[in-house]
Coordinates of C-alpha atoms and ligand atoms in Angstrom, one line a residue:
X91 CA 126.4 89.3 108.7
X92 CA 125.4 86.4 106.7
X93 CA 124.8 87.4 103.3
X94 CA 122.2 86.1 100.9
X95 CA 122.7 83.9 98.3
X96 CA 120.9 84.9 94.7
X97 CA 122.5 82.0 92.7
X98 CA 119.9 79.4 94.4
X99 CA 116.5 78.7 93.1
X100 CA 115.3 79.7 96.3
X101 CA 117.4 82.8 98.1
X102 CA 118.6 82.2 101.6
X103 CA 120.5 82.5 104.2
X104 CA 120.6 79.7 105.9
X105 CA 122.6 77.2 103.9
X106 CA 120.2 75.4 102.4
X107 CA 123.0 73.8 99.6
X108 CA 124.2 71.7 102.7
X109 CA 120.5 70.3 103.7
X110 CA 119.5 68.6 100.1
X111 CA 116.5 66.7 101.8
X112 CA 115.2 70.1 103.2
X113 CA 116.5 71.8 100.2
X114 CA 114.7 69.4 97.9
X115 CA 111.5 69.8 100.2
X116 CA 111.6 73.2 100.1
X117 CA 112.0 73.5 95.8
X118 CA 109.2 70.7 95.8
X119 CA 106.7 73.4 97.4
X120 CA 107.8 76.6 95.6
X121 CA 105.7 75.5 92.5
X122 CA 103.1 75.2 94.6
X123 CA 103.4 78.3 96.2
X124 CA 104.0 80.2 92.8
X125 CA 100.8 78.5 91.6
X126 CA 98.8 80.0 94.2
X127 CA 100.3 83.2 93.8
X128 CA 98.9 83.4 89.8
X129 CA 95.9 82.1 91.5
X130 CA 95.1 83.5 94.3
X131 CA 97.8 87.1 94.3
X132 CA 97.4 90.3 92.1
X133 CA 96.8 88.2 89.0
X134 CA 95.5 90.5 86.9
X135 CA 98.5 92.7 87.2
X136 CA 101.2 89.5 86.8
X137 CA 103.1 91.8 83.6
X138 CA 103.5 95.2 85.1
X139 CA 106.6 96.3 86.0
X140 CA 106.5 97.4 89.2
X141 CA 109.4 99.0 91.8
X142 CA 110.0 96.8 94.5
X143 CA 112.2 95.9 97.3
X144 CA 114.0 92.9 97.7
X145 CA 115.9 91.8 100.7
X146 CA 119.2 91.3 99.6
X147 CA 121.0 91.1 103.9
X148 CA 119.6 90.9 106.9
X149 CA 121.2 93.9 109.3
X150 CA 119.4 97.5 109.3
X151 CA 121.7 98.9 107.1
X152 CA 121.0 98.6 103.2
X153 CA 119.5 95.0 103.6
X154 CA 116.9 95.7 100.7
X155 CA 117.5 96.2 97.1
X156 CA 115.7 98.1 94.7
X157 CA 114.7 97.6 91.8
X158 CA 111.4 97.0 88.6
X159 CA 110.1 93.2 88.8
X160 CA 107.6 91.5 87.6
X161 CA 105.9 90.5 90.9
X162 CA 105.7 86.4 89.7
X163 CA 109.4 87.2 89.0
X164 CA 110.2 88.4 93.0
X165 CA 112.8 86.4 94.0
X166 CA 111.3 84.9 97.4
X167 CA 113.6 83.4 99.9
X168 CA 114.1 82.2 103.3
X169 CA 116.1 85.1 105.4
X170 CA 117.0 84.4 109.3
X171 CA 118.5 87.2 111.4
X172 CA 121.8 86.5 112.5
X173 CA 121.8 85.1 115.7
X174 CA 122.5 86.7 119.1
X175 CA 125.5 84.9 120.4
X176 CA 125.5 82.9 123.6
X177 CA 121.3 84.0 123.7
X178 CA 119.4 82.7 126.3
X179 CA 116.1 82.3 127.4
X180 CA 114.2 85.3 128.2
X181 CA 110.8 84.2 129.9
X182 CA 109.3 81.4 131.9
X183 CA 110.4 78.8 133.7
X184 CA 113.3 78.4 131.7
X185 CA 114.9 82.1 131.9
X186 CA 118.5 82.1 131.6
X187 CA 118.8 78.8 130.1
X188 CA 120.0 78.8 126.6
X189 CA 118.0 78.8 123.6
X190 CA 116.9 76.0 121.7
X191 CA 118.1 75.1 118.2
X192 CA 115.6 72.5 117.9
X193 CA 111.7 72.3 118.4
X194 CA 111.6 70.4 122.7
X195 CA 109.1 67.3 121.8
X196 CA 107.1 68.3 124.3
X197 CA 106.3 71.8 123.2
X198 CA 106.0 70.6 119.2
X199 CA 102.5 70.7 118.9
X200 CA 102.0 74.1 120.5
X201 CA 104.6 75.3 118.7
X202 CA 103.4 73.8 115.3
X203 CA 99.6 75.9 116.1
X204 CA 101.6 79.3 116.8
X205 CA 103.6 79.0 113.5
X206 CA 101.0 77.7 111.5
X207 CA 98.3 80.1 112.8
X208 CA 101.0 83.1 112.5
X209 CA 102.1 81.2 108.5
X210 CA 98.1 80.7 107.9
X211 CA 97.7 85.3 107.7
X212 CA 100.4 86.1 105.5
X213 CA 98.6 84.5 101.8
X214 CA 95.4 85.2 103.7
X215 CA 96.2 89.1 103.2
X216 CA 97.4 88.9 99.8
X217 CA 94.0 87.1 99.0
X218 CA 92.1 89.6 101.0
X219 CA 94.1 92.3 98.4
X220 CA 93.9 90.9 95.4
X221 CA 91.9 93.1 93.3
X222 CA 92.8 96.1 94.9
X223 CA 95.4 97.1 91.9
X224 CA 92.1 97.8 89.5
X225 CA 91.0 100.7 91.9
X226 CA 94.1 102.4 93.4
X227 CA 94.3 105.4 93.8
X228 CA 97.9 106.1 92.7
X229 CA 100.5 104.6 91.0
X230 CA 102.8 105.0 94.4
X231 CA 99.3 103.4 96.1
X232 CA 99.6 100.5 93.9
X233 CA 103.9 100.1 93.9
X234 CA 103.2 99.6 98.2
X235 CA 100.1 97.4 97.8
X236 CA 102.1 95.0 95.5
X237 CA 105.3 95.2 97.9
X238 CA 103.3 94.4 100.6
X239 CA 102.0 91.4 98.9
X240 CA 105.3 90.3 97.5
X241 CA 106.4 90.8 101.5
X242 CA 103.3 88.9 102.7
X243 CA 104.3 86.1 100.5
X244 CA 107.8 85.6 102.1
X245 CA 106.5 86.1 105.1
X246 CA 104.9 82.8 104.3
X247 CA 108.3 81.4 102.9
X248 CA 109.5 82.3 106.5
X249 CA 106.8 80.1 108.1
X250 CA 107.3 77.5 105.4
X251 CA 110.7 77.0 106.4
X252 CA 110.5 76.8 110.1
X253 CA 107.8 74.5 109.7
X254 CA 109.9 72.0 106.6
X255 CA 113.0 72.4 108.6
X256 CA 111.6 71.7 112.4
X257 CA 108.2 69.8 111.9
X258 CA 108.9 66.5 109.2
X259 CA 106.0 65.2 107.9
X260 CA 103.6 67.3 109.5
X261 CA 105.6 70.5 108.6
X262 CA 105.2 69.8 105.4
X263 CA 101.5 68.8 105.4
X264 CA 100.9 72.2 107.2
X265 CA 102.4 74.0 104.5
X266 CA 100.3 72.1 101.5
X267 CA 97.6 73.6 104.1
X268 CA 98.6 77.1 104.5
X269 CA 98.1 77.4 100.5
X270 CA 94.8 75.4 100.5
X271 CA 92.9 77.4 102.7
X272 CA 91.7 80.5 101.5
X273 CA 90.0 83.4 102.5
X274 CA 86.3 83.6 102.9
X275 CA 86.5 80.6 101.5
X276 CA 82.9 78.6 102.9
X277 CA 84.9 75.1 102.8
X278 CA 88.4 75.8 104.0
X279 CA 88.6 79.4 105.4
X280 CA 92.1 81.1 106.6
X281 CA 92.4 80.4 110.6
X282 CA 91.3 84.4 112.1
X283 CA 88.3 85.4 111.4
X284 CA 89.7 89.2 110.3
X285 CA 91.7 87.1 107.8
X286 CA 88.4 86.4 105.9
X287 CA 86.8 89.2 106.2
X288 CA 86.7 91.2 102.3
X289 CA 89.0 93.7 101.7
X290 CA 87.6 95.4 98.6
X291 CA 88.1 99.2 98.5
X292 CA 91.2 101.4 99.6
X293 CA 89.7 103.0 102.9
X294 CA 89.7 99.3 104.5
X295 CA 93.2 98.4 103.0
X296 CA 94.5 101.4 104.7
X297 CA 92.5 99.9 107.9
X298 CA 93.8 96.9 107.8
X299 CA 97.5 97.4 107.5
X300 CA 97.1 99.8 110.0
X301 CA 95.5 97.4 112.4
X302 CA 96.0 94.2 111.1
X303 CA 99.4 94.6 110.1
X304 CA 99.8 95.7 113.4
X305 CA 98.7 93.0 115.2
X306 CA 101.3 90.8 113.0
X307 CA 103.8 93.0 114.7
X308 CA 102.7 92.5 117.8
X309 CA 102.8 88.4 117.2
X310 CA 105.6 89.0 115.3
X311 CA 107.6 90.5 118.2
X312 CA 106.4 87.8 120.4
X313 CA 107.4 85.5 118.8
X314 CA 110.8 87.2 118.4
X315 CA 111.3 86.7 122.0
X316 CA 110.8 82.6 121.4
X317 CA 113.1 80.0 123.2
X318 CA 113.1 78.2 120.0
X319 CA 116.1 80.6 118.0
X320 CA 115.5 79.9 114.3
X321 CA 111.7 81.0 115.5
X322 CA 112.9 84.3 116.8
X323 CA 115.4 85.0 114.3
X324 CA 112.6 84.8 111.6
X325 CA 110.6 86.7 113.2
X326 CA 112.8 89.5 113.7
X327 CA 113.8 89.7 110.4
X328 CA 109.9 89.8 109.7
X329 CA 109.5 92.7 111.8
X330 CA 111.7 94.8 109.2
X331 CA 110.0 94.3 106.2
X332 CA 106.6 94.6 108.7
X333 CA 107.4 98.2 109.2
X334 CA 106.3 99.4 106.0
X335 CA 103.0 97.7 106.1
X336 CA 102.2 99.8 108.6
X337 CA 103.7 102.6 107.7
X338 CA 101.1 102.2 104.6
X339 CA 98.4 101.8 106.8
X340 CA 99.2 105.0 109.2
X341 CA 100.0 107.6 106.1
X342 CA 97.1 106.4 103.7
X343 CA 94.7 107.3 106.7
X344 CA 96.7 110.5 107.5
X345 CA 96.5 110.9 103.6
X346 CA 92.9 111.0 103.7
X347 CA 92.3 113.0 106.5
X348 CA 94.4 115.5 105.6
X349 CA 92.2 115.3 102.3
X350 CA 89.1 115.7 104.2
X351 CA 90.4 118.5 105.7
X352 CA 91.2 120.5 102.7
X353 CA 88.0 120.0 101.4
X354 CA 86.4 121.1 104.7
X355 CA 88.0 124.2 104.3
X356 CA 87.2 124.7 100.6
X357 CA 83.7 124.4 101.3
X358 CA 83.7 125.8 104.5
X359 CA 81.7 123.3 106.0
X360 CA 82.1 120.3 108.0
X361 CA 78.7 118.8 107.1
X362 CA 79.2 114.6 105.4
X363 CA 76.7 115.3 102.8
X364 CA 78.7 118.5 101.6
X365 CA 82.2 116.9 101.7
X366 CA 80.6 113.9 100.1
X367 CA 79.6 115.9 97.5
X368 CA 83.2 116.9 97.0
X369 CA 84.5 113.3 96.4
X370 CA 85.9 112.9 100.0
X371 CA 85.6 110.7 103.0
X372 CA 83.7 112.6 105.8
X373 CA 85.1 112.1 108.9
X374 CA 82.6 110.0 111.0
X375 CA 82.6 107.8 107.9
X376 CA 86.1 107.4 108.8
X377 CA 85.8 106.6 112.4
X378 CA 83.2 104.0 111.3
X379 CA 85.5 102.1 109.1
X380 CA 88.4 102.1 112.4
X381 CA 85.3 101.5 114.7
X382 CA 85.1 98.6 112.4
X383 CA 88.7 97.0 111.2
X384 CA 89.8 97.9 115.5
X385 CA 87.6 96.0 117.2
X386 CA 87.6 92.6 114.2
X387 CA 91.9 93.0 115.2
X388 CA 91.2 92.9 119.1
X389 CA 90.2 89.3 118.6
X390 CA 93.4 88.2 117.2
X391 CA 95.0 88.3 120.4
X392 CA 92.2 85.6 121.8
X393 CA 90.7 85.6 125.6
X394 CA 91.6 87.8 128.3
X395 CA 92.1 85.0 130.5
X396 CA 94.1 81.7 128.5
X397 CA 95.7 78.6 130.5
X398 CA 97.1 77.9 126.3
X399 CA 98.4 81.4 127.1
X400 CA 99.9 81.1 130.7
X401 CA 101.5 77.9 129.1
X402 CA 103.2 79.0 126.3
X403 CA 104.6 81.6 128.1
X404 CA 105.6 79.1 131.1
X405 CA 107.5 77.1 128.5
X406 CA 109.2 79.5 126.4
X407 CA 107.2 79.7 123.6
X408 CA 105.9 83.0 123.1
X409 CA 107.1 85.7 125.0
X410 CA 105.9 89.1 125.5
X411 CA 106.9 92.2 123.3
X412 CA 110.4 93.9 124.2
X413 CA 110.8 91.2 127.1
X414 CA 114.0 92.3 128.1
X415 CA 113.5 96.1 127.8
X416 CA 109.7 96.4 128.9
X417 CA 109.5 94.4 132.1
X418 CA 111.3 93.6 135.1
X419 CA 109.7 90.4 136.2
X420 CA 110.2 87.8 133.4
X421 CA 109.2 84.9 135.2
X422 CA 105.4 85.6 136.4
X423 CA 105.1 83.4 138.8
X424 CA 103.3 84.4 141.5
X425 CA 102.0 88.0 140.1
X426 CA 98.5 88.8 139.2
X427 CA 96.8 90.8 136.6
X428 CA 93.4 92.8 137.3
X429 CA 90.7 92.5 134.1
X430 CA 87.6 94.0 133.5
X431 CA 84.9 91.6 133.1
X432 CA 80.9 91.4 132.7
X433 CA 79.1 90.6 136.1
X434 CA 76.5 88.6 134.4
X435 CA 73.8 91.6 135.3
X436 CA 74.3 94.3 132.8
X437 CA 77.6 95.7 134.6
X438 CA 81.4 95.0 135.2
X439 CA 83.4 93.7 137.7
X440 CA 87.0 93.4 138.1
X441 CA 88.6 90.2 138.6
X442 CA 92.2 89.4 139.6
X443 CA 94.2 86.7 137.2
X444 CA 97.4 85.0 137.4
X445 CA 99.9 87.0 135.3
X446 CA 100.8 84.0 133.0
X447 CA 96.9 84.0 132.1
X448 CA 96.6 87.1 131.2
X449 CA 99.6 87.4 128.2
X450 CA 96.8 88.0 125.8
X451 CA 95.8 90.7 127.5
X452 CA 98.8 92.0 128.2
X453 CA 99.7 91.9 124.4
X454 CA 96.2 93.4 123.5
X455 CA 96.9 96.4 126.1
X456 CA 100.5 97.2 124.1
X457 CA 98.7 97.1 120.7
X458 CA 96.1 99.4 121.6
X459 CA 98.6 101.8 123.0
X460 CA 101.0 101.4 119.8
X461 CA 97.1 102.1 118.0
X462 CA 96.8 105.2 119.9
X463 CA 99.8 107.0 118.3
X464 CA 98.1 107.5 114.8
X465 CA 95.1 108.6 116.2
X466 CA 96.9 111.2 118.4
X467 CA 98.7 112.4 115.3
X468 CA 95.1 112.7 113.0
X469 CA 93.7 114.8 115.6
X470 CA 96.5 117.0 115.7
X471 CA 95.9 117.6 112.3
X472 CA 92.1 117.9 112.2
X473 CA 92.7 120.4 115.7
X474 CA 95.3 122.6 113.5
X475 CA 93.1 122.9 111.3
X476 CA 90.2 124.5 113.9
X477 CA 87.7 121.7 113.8
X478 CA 86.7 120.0 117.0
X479 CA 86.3 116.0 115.8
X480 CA 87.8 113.7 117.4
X481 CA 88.4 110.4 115.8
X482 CA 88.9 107.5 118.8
X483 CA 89.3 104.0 119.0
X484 CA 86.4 102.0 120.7
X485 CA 86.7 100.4 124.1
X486 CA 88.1 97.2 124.3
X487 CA 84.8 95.3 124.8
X488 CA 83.1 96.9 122.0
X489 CA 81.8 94.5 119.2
X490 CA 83.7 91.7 120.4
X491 CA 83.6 88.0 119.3
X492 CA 86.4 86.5 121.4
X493 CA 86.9 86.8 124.8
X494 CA 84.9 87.5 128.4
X495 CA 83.4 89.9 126.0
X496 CA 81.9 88.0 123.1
X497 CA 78.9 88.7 122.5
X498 CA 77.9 90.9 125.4
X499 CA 76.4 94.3 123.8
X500 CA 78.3 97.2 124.5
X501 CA 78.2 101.2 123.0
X502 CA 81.6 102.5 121.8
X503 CA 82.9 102.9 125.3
X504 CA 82.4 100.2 126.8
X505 CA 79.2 100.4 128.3
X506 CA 76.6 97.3 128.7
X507 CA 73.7 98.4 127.2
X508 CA 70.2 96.3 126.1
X509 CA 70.5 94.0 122.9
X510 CA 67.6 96.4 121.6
X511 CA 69.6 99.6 121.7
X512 CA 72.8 98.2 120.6
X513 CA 71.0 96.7 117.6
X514 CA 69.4 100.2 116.7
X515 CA 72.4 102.5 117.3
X516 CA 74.9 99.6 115.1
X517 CA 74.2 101.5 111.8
X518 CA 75.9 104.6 113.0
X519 CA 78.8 102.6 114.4
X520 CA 79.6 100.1 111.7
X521 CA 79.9 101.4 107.8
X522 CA 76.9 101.1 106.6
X523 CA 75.5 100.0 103.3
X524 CA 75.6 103.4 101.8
X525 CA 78.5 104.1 103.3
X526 CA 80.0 101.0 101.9
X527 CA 78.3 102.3 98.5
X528 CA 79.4 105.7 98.6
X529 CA 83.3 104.6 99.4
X530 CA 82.7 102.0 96.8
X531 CA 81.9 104.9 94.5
X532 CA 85.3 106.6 95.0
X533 CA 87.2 104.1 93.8
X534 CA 87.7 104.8 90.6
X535 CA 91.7 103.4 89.3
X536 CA 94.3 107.0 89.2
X537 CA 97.1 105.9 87.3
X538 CA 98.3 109.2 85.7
X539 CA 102.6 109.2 87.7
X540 CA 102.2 112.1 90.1
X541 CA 98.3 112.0 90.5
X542 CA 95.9 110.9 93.1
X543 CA 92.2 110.4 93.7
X544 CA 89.9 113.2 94.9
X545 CA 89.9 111.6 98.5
X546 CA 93.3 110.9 99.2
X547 CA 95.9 113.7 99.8
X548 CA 99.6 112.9 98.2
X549 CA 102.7 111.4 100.2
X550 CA 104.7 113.9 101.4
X551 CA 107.9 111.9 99.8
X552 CA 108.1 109.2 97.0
X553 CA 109.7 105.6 97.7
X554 CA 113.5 105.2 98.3
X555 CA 113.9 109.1 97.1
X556 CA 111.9 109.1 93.9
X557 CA 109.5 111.8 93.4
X558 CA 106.0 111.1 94.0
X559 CA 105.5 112.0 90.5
X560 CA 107.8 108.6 89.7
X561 CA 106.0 105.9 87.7
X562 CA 106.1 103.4 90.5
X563 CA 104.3 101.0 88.4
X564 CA 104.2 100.5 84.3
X565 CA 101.0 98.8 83.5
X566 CA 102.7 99.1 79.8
Ligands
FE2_1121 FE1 103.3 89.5 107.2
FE2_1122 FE1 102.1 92.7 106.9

């Protein structure tokens, strides 16, 4: 295992005390990046103390430390997996060859849009989170909303690095970009739309890491599959501090629904106004919020049918999750996919697409699968406890702005239906504005250790086998 070195200004583990040109590059941007992070991060908490995890190896065992930091004080760094000896390539028309150590010239610029794209979401989320610490409903709420910004910002370091060590000039104009965009920003927006879409109460943070995060995994792993090593041996090291994102996102909704729950049996009633009335988030308000932050992710993976697609999986770009485990065929050829698609006349019609054009779709069908296991698991819980609510996710072509399906108006399964009706039954799909009011209302900041808001139930455990009750952060 390569270890990590502390003693540099910027932690690594890739030897960057041999490379003084990239090393110089690299401490040249990290004031940069430290300035956007008083800018643009959780500024208003930059004293706390909070207990965070820092990577401190790279293999599953013990590779984070923990410890109280000062989030401007989090050592950021670049860390690589370790690479897979004698690897070779895994997809396309290159399987079996081995892997690149350097970017091929003629796959730099599509390699330079997937990193930058992938590099472009990481600050976005952190700027999509930033005043979330004034309303949290926890102290342990607030510790994993600051690691996951903390994470979010190496995950950016990670893209920084690929793109100073493989790119030149242009690697190192992308990455004065990746920190001037911003999101929501009218002028210079982050790259996805989800990335600029507000993120300013606690039901859609739990939303997004559960399906935004997860769509990072899914890119993540993708990528981790790349012909292009120091790529894929980022990205799998990614994918381990990933986990917890979405780990946030699953148990804060579980939280909350087991919550809801309670309170429905309290009152003995399963009626929104009365469980309103009680502080807690009513269960089709719920399903509007996933209705909404599921069908804004389903974008991310772009059009069901995509020659950018078919070619960056003919030349060993991007590959598909689990590659080696999931498929048999990882050359794709000559098979075909079948997609749904609008006929142009209110229906549907299936249509038959070369395999290699349909990777986005093939990715999108995975993350909605990998999106069904919560789900399942929330209405084993609300079953148990003798209601019959069923949260779901929508179809696939619901609300979508990418894709055969942009724009075409659709109910919640799929259905074509009349611009009219869709227009009329939206409000009860989408959180509304009171809804948006009424969760707005609940967010009122729960910082006693041990204590959480009226609408959120506690962990079952604390972090790294602290009691909840631990004071995760000290707002001193
Ligand atoms: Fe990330
Ligand atoms: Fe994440």
């Amino acid at each position: 295992m390569s270890s990590i070195d502390y003693s540099e200004k910027i932690p690594n583990n890739v030897d960057l005390a041999n490379d003084r040109t990239l090393q110089r590059a690299l401490e040249h941007w990290q004031p940069r990046f430290l300035h956007w992070w008083r800018e643009m991060g959780p500024n208003d908490f930059a004293a706390v103390d909070v207990y965070l995890r820092t990577a401190v190896g790279v293999d599953a065992q013990g590779w984070a430390h923990y410890g109280t930091v000062k989030m401007p004080d989090y050592r950021w760094g670049i860390f690589l997996a370790d690479p897979i000896a004698d690897r070779t390539i895994g997809f396309g028309d290159s399987f079996g060859q081995p892997v690149w150590q350097q970017v091929p010239g003629e796959f730099r610029s599509q390699f330079r849009r997937l990193i930058v794209t992938q590099g472009d979401t990481e600050p976005a989320s952190v700027e999509q989170q930033h005043r979330l610490g004034h309303t949290c409903p926890s102290l342990y709420d607030m510790r994993n909303l600051f690691q996951i910004n903390v994470e979010e910002g190496r995950h950016l370091w990670a893209m920084v690095y690929i793109l100073h060590a493989h790119f030149g000039r242009d690697g190192r104009e992308e990455a004065e970009e990746l920190l001037a965009r911003h999101s929501g920003d009218v002028d210079k927006p982050r790259i996805l739309g989800t990335f600029n879409e507000p993120i300013v109460d606690w039901l859609s943070f739990f939303c997004f890491c559960y399906f935004t995060d997860r769509d990072g995994k899914f890119q993540l792993k993708s990528l981790a599959e790349s012909s292009f090593d120091p790529l894929a041996r980022t990205c799998r090291f990614m994918l381990t501090e990933e986990a917890h994102h979405m780990f946030v996102g699953e148990t804060g909704l579980g939280r909350i629904v087991r919550r809801t729950l309670e309170v429905m049996k309290e009152i003995g009633s399963d009626d929104p106004e009365a469980i309103r009335r009680q502080g807690a988030v009513d269960l089709p308000l719920l399903q509007r919020y996933l209705n909404f932050w599921f069908s804004s992710s389903l974008d991310l993976f772009g059009s069901e049918v995509s020659s950018n697609a078919a070619s960056t999986f003919a030349n060993g770009i991007k590959g598909r999750p689990d590659e080696t485990t999931q498929y048999q065929d990882h050359v794709c050829a000559d098979s075909t996919f079948e997609i749904e698609v609008p006929d142009g006349k209110g229906g549907v019609v299936k249509d038959t697409s070369p395999m290699r054009n349909a990777m986005n779709e093939v990715l999108r069908l995975s993350y909605v699968k990998d999106c069904e296991i919560g789900l399942k698991r929330w209405n084993m819980q609300i079953k148990r406890a003798g209601y019959n609510f069923e949260l779901k996710l929508p179809s696939n072509r619901f609300r979508r702005a990418i894709g055969a399906w942009a724009s075409i108006p659709t109910d919640l399964e799929g259905r074509p239906i009349s611009r009219e009706e869709y227009d009329s039954l939206m409000p009860g799909w989408l959180p509304s504005a009171s809804d948006k009011d009424y969760v707005k209302s609940l967010m009122q900041r729960v910082v006693e250790p041990g204590k959480m808001a009226a609408w959120i139930a506690p962990p079952d455990r604390g972090i790294n086998n602290l009691p909840v009750e631990y004071a995760y952060v000290r707002l001193n």
